[in-house]
Coordinates of C-alpha atoms and ligand atoms in Angstrom, one line a residue:
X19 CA -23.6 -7.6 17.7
X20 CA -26.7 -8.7 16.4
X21 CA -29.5 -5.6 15.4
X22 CA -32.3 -6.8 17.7
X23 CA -35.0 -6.3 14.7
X24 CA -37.2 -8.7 13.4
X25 CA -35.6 -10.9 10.6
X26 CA -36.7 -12.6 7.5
X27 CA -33.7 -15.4 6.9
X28 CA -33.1 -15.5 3.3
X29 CA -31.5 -18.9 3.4
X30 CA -29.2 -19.3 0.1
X31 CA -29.0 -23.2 -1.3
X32 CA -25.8 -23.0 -1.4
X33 CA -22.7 -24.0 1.2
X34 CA -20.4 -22.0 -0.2
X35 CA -21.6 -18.4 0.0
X36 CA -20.1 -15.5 0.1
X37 CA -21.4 -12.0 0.9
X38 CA -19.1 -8.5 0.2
X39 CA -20.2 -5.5 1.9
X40 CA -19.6 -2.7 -0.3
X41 CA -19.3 -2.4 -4.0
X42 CA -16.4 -0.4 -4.7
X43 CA -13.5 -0.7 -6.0
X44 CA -12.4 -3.1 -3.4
X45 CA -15.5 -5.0 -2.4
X46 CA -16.0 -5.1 -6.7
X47 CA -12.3 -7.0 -6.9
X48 CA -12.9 -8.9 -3.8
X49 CA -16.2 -10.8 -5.4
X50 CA -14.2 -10.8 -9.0
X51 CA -11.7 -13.3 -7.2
X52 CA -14.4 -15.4 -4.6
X53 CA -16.8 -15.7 -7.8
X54 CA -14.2 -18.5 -8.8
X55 CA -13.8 -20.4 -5.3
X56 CA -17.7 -19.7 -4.5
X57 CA -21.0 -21.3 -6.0
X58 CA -22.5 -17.8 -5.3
X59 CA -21.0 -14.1 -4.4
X60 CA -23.7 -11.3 -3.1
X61 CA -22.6 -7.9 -2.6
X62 CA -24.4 -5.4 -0.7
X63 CA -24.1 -2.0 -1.1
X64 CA -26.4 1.0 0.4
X65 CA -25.7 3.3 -3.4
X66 CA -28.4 2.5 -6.4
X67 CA -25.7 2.1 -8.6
X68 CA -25.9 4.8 -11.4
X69 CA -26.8 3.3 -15.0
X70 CA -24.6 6.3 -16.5
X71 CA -21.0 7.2 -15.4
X72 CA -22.3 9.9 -12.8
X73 CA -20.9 10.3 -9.3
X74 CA -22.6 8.1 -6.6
X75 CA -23.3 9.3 -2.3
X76 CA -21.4 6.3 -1.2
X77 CA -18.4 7.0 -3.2
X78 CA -17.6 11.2 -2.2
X79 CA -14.0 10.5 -3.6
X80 CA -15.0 9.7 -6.9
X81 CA -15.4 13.5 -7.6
X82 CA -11.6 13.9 -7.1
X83 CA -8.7 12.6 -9.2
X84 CA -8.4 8.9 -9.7
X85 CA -5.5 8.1 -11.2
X86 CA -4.9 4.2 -12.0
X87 CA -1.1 3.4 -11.1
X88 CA 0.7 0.9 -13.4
X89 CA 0.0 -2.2 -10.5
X90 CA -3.3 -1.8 -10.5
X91 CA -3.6 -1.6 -14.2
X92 CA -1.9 -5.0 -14.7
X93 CA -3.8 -6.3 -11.8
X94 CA -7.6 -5.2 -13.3
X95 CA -6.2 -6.6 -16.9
X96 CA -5.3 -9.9 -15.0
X97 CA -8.8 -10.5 -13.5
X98 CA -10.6 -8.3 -16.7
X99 CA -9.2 -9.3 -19.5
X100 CA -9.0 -6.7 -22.1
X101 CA -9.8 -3.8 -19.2
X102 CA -7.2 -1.4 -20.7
X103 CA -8.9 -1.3 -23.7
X104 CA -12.3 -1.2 -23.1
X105 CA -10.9 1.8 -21.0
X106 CA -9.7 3.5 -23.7
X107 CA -13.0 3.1 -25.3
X108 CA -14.9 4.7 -23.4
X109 CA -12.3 7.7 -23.6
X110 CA -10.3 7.0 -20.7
X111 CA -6.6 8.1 -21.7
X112 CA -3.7 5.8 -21.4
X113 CA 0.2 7.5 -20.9
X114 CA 3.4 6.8 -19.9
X115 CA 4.1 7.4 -16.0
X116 CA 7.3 9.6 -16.9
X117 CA 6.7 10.2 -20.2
X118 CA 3.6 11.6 -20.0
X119 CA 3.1 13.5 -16.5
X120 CA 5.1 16.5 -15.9
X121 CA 6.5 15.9 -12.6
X122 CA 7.9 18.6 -10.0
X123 CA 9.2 16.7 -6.9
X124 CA 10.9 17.9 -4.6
X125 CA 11.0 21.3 -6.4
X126 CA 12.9 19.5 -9.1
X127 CA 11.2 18.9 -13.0
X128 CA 11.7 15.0 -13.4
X129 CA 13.6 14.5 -17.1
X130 CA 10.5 13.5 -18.5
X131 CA 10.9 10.3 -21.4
X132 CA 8.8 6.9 -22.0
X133 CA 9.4 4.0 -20.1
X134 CA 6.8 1.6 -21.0
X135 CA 5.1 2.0 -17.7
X136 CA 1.4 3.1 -18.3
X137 CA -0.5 5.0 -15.8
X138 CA -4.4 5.3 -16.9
X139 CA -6.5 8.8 -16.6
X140 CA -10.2 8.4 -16.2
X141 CA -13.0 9.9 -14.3
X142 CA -13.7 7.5 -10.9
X143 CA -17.3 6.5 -12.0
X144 CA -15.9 5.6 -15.4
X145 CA -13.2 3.0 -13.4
X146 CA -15.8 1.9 -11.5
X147 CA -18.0 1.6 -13.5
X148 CA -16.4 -0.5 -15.8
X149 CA -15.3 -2.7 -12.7
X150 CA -19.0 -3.0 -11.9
X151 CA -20.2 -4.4 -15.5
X152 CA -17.5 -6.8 -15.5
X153 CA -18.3 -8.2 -12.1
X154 CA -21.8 -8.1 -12.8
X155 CA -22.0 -10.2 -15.8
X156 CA -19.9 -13.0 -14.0
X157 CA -21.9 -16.3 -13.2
X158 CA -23.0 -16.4 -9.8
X159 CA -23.0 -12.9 -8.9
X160 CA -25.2 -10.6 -7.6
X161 CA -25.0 -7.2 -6.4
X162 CA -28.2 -6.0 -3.8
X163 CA -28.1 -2.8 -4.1
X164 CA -30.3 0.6 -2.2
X165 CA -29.3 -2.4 0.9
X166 CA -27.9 -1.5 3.7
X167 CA -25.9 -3.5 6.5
X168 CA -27.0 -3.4 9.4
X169 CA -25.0 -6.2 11.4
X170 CA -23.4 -9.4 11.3
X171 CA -25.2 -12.5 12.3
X172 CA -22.6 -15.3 14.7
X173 CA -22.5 -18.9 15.8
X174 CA -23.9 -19.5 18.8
X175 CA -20.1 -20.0 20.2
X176 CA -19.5 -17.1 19.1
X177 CA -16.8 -18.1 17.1
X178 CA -17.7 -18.0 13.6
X179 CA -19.9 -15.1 11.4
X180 CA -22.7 -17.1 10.0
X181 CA -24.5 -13.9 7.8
X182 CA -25.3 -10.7 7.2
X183 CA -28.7 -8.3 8.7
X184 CA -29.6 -5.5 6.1
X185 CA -32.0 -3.8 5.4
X186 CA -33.6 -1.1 2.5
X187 CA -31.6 2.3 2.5
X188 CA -33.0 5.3 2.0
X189 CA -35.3 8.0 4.0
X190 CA -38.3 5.6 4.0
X191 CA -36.6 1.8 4.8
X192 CA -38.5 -0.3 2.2
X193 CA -38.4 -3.8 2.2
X194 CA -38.5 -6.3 5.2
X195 CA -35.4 -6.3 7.1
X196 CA -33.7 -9.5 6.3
X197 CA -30.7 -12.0 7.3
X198 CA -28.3 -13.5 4.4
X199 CA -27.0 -16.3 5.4
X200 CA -22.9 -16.7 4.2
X201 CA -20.1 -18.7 4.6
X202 CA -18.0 -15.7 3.7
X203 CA -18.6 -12.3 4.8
X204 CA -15.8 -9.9 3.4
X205 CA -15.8 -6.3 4.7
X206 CA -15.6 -3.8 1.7
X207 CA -17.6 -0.9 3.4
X208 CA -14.7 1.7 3.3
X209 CA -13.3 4.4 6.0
X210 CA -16.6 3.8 7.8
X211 CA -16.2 -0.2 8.8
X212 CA -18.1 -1.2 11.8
X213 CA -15.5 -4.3 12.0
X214 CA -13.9 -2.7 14.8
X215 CA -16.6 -2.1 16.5
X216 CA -18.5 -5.5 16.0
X217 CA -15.4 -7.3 17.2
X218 CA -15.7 -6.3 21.0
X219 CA -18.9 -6.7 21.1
X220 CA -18.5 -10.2 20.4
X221 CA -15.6 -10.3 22.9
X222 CA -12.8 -9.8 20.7
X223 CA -10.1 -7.5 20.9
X224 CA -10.5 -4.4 18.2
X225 CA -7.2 -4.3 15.9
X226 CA -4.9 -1.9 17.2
X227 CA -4.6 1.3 14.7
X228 CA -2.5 3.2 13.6
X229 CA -2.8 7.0 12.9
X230 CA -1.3 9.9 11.1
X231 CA -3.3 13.0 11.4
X232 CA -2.4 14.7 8.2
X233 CA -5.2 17.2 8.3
X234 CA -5.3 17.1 4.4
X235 CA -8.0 18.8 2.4
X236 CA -8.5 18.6 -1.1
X237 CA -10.3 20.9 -3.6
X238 CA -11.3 19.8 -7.4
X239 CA -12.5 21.5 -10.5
X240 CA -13.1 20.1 -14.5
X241 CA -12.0 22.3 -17.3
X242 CA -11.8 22.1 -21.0
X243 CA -8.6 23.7 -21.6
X244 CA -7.2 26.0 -24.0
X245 CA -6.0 23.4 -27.3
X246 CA -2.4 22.3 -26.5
X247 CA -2.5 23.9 -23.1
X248 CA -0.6 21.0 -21.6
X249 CA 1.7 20.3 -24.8
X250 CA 2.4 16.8 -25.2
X251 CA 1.9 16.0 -21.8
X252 CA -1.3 14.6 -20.5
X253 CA -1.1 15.6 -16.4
X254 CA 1.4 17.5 -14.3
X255 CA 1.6 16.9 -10.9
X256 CA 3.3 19.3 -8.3
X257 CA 4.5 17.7 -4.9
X258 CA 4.9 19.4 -1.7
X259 CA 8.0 19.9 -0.1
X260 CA 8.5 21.3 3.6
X261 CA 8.6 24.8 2.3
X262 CA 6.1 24.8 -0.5
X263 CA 3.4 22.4 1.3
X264 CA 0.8 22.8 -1.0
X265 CA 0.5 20.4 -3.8
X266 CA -1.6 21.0 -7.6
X267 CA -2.4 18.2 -10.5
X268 CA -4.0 18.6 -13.6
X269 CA -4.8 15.2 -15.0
X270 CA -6.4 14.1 -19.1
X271 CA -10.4 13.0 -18.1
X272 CA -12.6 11.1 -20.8
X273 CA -14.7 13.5 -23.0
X274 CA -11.7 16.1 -23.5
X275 CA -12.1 17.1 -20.1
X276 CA -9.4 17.9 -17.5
X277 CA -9.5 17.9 -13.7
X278 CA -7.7 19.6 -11.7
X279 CA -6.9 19.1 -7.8
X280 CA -5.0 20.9 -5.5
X281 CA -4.7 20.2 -1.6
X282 CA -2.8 21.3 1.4
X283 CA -2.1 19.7 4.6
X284 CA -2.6 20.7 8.7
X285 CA -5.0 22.6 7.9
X286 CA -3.7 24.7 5.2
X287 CA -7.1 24.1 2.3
X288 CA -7.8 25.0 -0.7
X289 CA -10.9 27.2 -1.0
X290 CA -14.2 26.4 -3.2
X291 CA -15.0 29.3 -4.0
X292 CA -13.7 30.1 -8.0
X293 CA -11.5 33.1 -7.2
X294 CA -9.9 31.3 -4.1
X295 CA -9.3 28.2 -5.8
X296 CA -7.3 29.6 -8.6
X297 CA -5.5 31.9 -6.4
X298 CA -4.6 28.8 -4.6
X299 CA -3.3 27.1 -8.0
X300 CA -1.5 30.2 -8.1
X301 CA 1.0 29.9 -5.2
X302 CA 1.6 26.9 -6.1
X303 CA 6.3 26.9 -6.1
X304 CA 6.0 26.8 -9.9
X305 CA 3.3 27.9 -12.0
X306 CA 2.3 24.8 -14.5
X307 CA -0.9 24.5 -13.0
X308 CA -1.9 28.4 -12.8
X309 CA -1.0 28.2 -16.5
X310 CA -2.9 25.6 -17.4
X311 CA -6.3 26.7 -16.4
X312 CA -5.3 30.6 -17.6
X313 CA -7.8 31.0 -20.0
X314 CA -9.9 27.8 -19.6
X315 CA -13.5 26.7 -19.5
X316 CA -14.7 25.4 -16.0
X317 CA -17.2 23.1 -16.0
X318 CA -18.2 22.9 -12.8
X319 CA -17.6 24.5 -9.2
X320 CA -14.8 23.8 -7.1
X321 CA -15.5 20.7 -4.7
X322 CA -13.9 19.8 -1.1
X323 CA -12.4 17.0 0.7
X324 CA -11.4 16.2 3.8
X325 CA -9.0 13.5 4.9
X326 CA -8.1 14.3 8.2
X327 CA -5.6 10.9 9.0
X328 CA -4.3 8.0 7.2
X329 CA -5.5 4.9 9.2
X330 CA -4.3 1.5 9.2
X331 CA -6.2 -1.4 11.1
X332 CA -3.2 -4.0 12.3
X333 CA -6.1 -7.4 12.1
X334 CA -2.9 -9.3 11.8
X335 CA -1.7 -8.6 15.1
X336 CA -5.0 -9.9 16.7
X337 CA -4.6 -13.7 18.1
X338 CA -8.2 -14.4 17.9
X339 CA -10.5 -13.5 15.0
X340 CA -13.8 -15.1 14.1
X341 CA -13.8 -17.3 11.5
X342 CA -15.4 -16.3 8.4
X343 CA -14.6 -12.6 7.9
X344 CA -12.3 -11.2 6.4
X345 CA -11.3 -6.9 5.8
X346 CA -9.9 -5.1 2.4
X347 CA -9.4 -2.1 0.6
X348 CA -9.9 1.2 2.8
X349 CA -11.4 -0.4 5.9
X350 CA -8.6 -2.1 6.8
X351 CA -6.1 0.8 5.6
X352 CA -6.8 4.2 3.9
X353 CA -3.7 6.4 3.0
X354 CA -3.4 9.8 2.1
X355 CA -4.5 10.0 -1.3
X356 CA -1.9 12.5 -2.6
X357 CA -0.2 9.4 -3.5
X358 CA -2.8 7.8 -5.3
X359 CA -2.3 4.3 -4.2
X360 CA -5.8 3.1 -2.5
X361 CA -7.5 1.0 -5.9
X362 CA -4.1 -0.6 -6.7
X363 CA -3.8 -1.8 -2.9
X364 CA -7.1 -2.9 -3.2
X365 CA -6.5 -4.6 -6.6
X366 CA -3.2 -6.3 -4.8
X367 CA -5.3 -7.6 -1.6
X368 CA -7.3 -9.3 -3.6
X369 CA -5.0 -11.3 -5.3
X370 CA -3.3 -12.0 -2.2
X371 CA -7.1 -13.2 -1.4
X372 CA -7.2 -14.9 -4.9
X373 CA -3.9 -16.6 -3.8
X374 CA -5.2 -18.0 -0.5
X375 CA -8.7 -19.2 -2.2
X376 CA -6.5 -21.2 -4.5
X377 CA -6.1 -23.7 -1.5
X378 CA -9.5 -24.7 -1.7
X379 CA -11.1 -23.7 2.1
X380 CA -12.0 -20.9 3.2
X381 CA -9.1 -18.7 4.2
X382 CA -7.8 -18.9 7.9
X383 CA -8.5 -15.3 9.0
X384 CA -4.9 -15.0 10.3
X385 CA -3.6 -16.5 7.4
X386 CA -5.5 -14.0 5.3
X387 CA -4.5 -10.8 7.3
X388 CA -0.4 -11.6 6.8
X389 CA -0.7 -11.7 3.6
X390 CA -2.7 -9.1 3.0
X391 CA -0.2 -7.0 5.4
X392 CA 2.5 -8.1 3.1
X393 CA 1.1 -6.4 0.3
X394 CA -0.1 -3.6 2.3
X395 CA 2.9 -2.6 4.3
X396 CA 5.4 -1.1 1.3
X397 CA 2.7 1.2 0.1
X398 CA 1.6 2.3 3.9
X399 CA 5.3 3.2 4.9
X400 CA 5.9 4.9 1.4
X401 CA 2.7 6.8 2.3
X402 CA 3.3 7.6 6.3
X403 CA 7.5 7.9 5.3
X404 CA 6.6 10.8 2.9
X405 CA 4.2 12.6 5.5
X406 CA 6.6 12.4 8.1
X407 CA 8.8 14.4 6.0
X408 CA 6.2 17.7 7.0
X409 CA 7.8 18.6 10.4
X410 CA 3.8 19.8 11.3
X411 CA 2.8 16.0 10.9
X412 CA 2.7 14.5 14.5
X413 CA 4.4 11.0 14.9
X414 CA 7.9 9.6 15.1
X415 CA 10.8 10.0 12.5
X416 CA 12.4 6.5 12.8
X417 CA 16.4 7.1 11.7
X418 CA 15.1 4.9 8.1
X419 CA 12.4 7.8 7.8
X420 CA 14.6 10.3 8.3
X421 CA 17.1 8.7 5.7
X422 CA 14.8 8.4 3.2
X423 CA 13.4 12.0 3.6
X424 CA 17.2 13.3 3.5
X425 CA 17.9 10.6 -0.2
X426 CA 14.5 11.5 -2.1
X427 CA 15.1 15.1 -2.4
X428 CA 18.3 14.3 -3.8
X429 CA 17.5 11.6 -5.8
X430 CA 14.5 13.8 -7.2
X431 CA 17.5 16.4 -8.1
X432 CA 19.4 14.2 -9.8
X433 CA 16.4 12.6 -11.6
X434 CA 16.0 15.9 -13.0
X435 CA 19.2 14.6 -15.4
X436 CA 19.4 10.7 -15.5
X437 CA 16.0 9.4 -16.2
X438 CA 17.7 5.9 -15.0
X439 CA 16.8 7.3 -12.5
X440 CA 13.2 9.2 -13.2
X441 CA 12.3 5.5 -14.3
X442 CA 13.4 3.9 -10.6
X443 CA 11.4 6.6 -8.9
X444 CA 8.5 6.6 -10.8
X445 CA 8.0 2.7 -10.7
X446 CA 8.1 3.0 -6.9
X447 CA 5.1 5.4 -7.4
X448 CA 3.4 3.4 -9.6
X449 CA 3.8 0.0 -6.6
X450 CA 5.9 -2.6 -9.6
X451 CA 8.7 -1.6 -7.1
X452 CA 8.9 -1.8 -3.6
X453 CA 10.7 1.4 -2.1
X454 CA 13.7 -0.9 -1.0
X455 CA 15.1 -0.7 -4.5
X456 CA 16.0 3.5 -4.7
X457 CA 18.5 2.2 -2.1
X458 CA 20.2 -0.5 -3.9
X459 CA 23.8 0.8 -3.7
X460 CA 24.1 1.5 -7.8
X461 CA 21.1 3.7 -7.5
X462 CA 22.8 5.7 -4.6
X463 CA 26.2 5.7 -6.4
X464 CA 24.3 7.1 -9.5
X465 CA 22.7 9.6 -7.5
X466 CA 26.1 11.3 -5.6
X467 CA 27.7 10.5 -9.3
X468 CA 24.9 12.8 -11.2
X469 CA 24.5 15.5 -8.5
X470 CA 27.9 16.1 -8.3
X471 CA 28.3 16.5 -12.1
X472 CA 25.7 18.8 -11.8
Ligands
FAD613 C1 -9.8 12.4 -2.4 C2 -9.4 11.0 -2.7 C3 -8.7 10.8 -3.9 C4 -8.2 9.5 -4.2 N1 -7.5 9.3 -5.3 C5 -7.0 8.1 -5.6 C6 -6.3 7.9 -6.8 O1 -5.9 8.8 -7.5 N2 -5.9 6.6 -7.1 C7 -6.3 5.5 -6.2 O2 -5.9 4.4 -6.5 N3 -7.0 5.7 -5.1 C8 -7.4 7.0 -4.8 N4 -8.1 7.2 -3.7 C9 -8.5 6.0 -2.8 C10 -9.7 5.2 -3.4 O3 -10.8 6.1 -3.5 C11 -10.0 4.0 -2.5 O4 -8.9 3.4 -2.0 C12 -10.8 3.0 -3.3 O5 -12.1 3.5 -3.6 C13 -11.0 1.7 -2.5 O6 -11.9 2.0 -1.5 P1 -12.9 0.9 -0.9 O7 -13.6 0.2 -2.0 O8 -12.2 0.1 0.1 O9 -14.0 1.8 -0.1 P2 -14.9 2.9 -0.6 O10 -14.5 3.4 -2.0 O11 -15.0 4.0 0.4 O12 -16.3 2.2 -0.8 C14 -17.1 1.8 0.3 C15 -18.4 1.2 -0.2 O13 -19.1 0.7 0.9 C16 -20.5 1.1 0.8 N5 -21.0 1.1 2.2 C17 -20.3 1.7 3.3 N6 -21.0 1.4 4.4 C18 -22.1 0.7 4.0 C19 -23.3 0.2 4.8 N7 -23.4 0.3 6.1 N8 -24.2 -0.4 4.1 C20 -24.1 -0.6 2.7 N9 -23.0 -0.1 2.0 C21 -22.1 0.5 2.7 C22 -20.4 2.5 0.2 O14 -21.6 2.9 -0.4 C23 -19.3 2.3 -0.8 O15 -19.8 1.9 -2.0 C24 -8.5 8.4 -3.3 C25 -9.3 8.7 -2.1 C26 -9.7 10.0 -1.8 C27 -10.4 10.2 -0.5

């Protein structure tokens, strides 16, 4: 509901407004796509964006590993033309998704060759702050920043969102609280959405959600490593399985850097402090990472997070919505970030958005939530399918689930031979593949074939 404060209406010329709360990655790529369907696109955001590529409050991920799957690097070159090589400008490091990362899945070494299939290693702040520049320098944008949102502002019918209340952030609120007046509103605000919340007080129903308590935690590190301490390969990445449940990466950074993340689930976390961390990397099921940082620089202390449950918002179940909002990126769902998939989701709602807006109106709010279901449900039950594999993770093993967790092991054997199949698998990972193709009968043919030669 409404804030009851005192408001100065900032009332825009325009008609056709549109306000993004949040300017991440996904509230950046939702105003890249309305800034060509709206006379005007604010977004709000309660960070004073940093000038240089340094970490931001708002953003606590951003200190962890940010890998940029293969979707979401054709996406950002599709709405920023050129954003691969800008990327690499700046130092960000282009490879090959099984070429180039030394995979151990399932306890098996995935044959390792190029595909063509790039996969892009760069700090978090550098991503988004490329993003950032590029949205900024469109016509018609503008990005408040140091604001934030307090509210929504709605019809008198209650039937449509007419604006946005905000405020200064900070210890002292500066500035005069005001109302921005939008045709648009588009929630962008992250983990932390008040959507939910707003909805019944307006007399909605809240979108049902969905819940998998992982009880991940994640610890990181940046090292310059010993020259050629990788070889030719520019990250590995160790999976858990249900006996080694602990997971390691060591990923190529900008500025000859390295990061390196490890994580356990239900509790099980890496520790911060130096010695604990690397006696973490350490009993890892195979010792690629421990190797790695043997002998290395660190450049920083250890740093935690804590993802306790993926969560999925269902706004397309809802019959009644309020015209004039819509939800992406991680408020309406945020997976476990093992699999890296959260900026090329983002980067796929909004061209789902980008699609509708090409209709000329405003999108229908059920209309919008389908669609962006459609391109959210492959990666979600890829996500929740491989959790569900970890007989501590609470929730039900449909028989499909329990199929799938019986294949991939095996498929993850026999990819350790046939990179047909290293290729199939790793463009799954990498969302230019829906999950539905490791199943096509030839691919489970070529599996029994290989592991039986074995
Ligand atoms: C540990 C970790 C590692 C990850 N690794 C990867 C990876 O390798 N690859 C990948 O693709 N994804 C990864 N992700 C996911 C990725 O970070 C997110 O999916 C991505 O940032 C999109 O999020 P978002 O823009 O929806 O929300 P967020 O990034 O959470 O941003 C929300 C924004 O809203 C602002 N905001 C929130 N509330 C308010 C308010 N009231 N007023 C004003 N502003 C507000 C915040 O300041 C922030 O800028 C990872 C996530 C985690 C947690």
């Amino acid at each position: 509901m409404t804030s009851p404060m005192a408001s100065a209406v900032v009332r825009r010329q325009s008609r056709d407004h549109a306000v993004v709360l949040g300017a991440s990655m996904a509230g950046l790529l939702a105003a890249r796509v309305l800034a060509e369907s709206y006379r005007t696109v604010t977004v709000i955001d309660r960070d004073v964006m940093p000038e240089i590529r340094t970490h931001r409050r708002g953003v606590p991920q951003g200190r962890h590993i940010h890998i940029l799957h293969s979707r979401g690097l054709q996406v950002l070159n599709e709405l920023f033309p050129g954003f691969t090589a800008q990327a690499l400008q700046t130092g960000a490091e282009l490879g090959d998704t099984l070429g180039s990362v030394r995979s151990v899945m399932s306890g098996y070494r995935l044959r390792q060759t190029d595909i063509g299939l790039p996969i892009l290693f760069a700090s978090r702040p550098l991503l988004e702050g490329q993003v950032r520049t590029r949205v900024r320098a469109l016509p018609g944008v503008t990005l408040k920043q140091g604001t934030d949102i307090a509210g929504l502002t709605m019809s008198a019918d209650r039937r449509r969102v007419t604006g946005v209340q905000c405020h200064g952030s900070g210890r002292a609120v500066a500035g005069t609280p005001e109302t921005i007046v939008a045709d648009l509103v588009v929630d962008a605000t992250g983990r932390g959405s008040r959507t939910p919340v707003w909805l019944p007080e307006w007399g909605y129903q809240p979108p049902a959600r969905e819940r998998l308590e992982i009880g991940l935690g994640y610890a990181t590190r940046s090292y310059r490593l010993r020259p050629g301490a990788l070889g030719s390969d520019k990250a590995i990445l160790i999976t858990a399985t249900p006996d080694h449940p602990r997971v390691g990466m060591v990923v190529t950074l900008e500025g000859g850097r390295h990061m390196v993340g490890l994580s356990g689930i239900l509790g099980d976390h890496p520790p911060t402090d130096p010695a604990g961390f690397e006696a973490f990397a350490a009993s890892l099921a195979v010792t690629d990472v421990a190797d790695a940082i043997a002998g290395a620089a660190p450049l920083d202390d250890p740093v935690a997070f804590r993802f306790p449950a993926s969560v999925r918002h269902r706004y397309e179940r809802l019959r009644h919505l309020p015209e004039g909002l819509l939800v992406l990126g991680d408020a309406l769902c945020s997976f476990n970030p093992i699999y890296g998939q959260g900026m090329t989701v983002a980067a796929n709602q909004a061209l789902a958005l980008r699609r509708l807006l090409t209709c000329g109106r405003d999108p229908a709010p059920r209309e919008y939530f389908r669609a962006i279901a459609t391109v959210t449900d492959s990666p979600w039950d890829l996500a929740v399918g491989a959790d569900l594999a970890f007989p501590g993770v609470p929730g039900t093993r449909t028989a499909k689930v329990r199929l799938v967790n019986a294949y991939l092991p095996r498929l993850h054997a026999a990819a350790a031979h046939d990179v047909t199949l290293g290729a199939a698998f790793v463009r799954v990972v990498g969302l230019v593949e829906t999950p539905q193709t490791l199943l096509r009968p030839d691919r489970v043919l070529r599996v029994w074939w290989t592991n039986r030669r074995r």
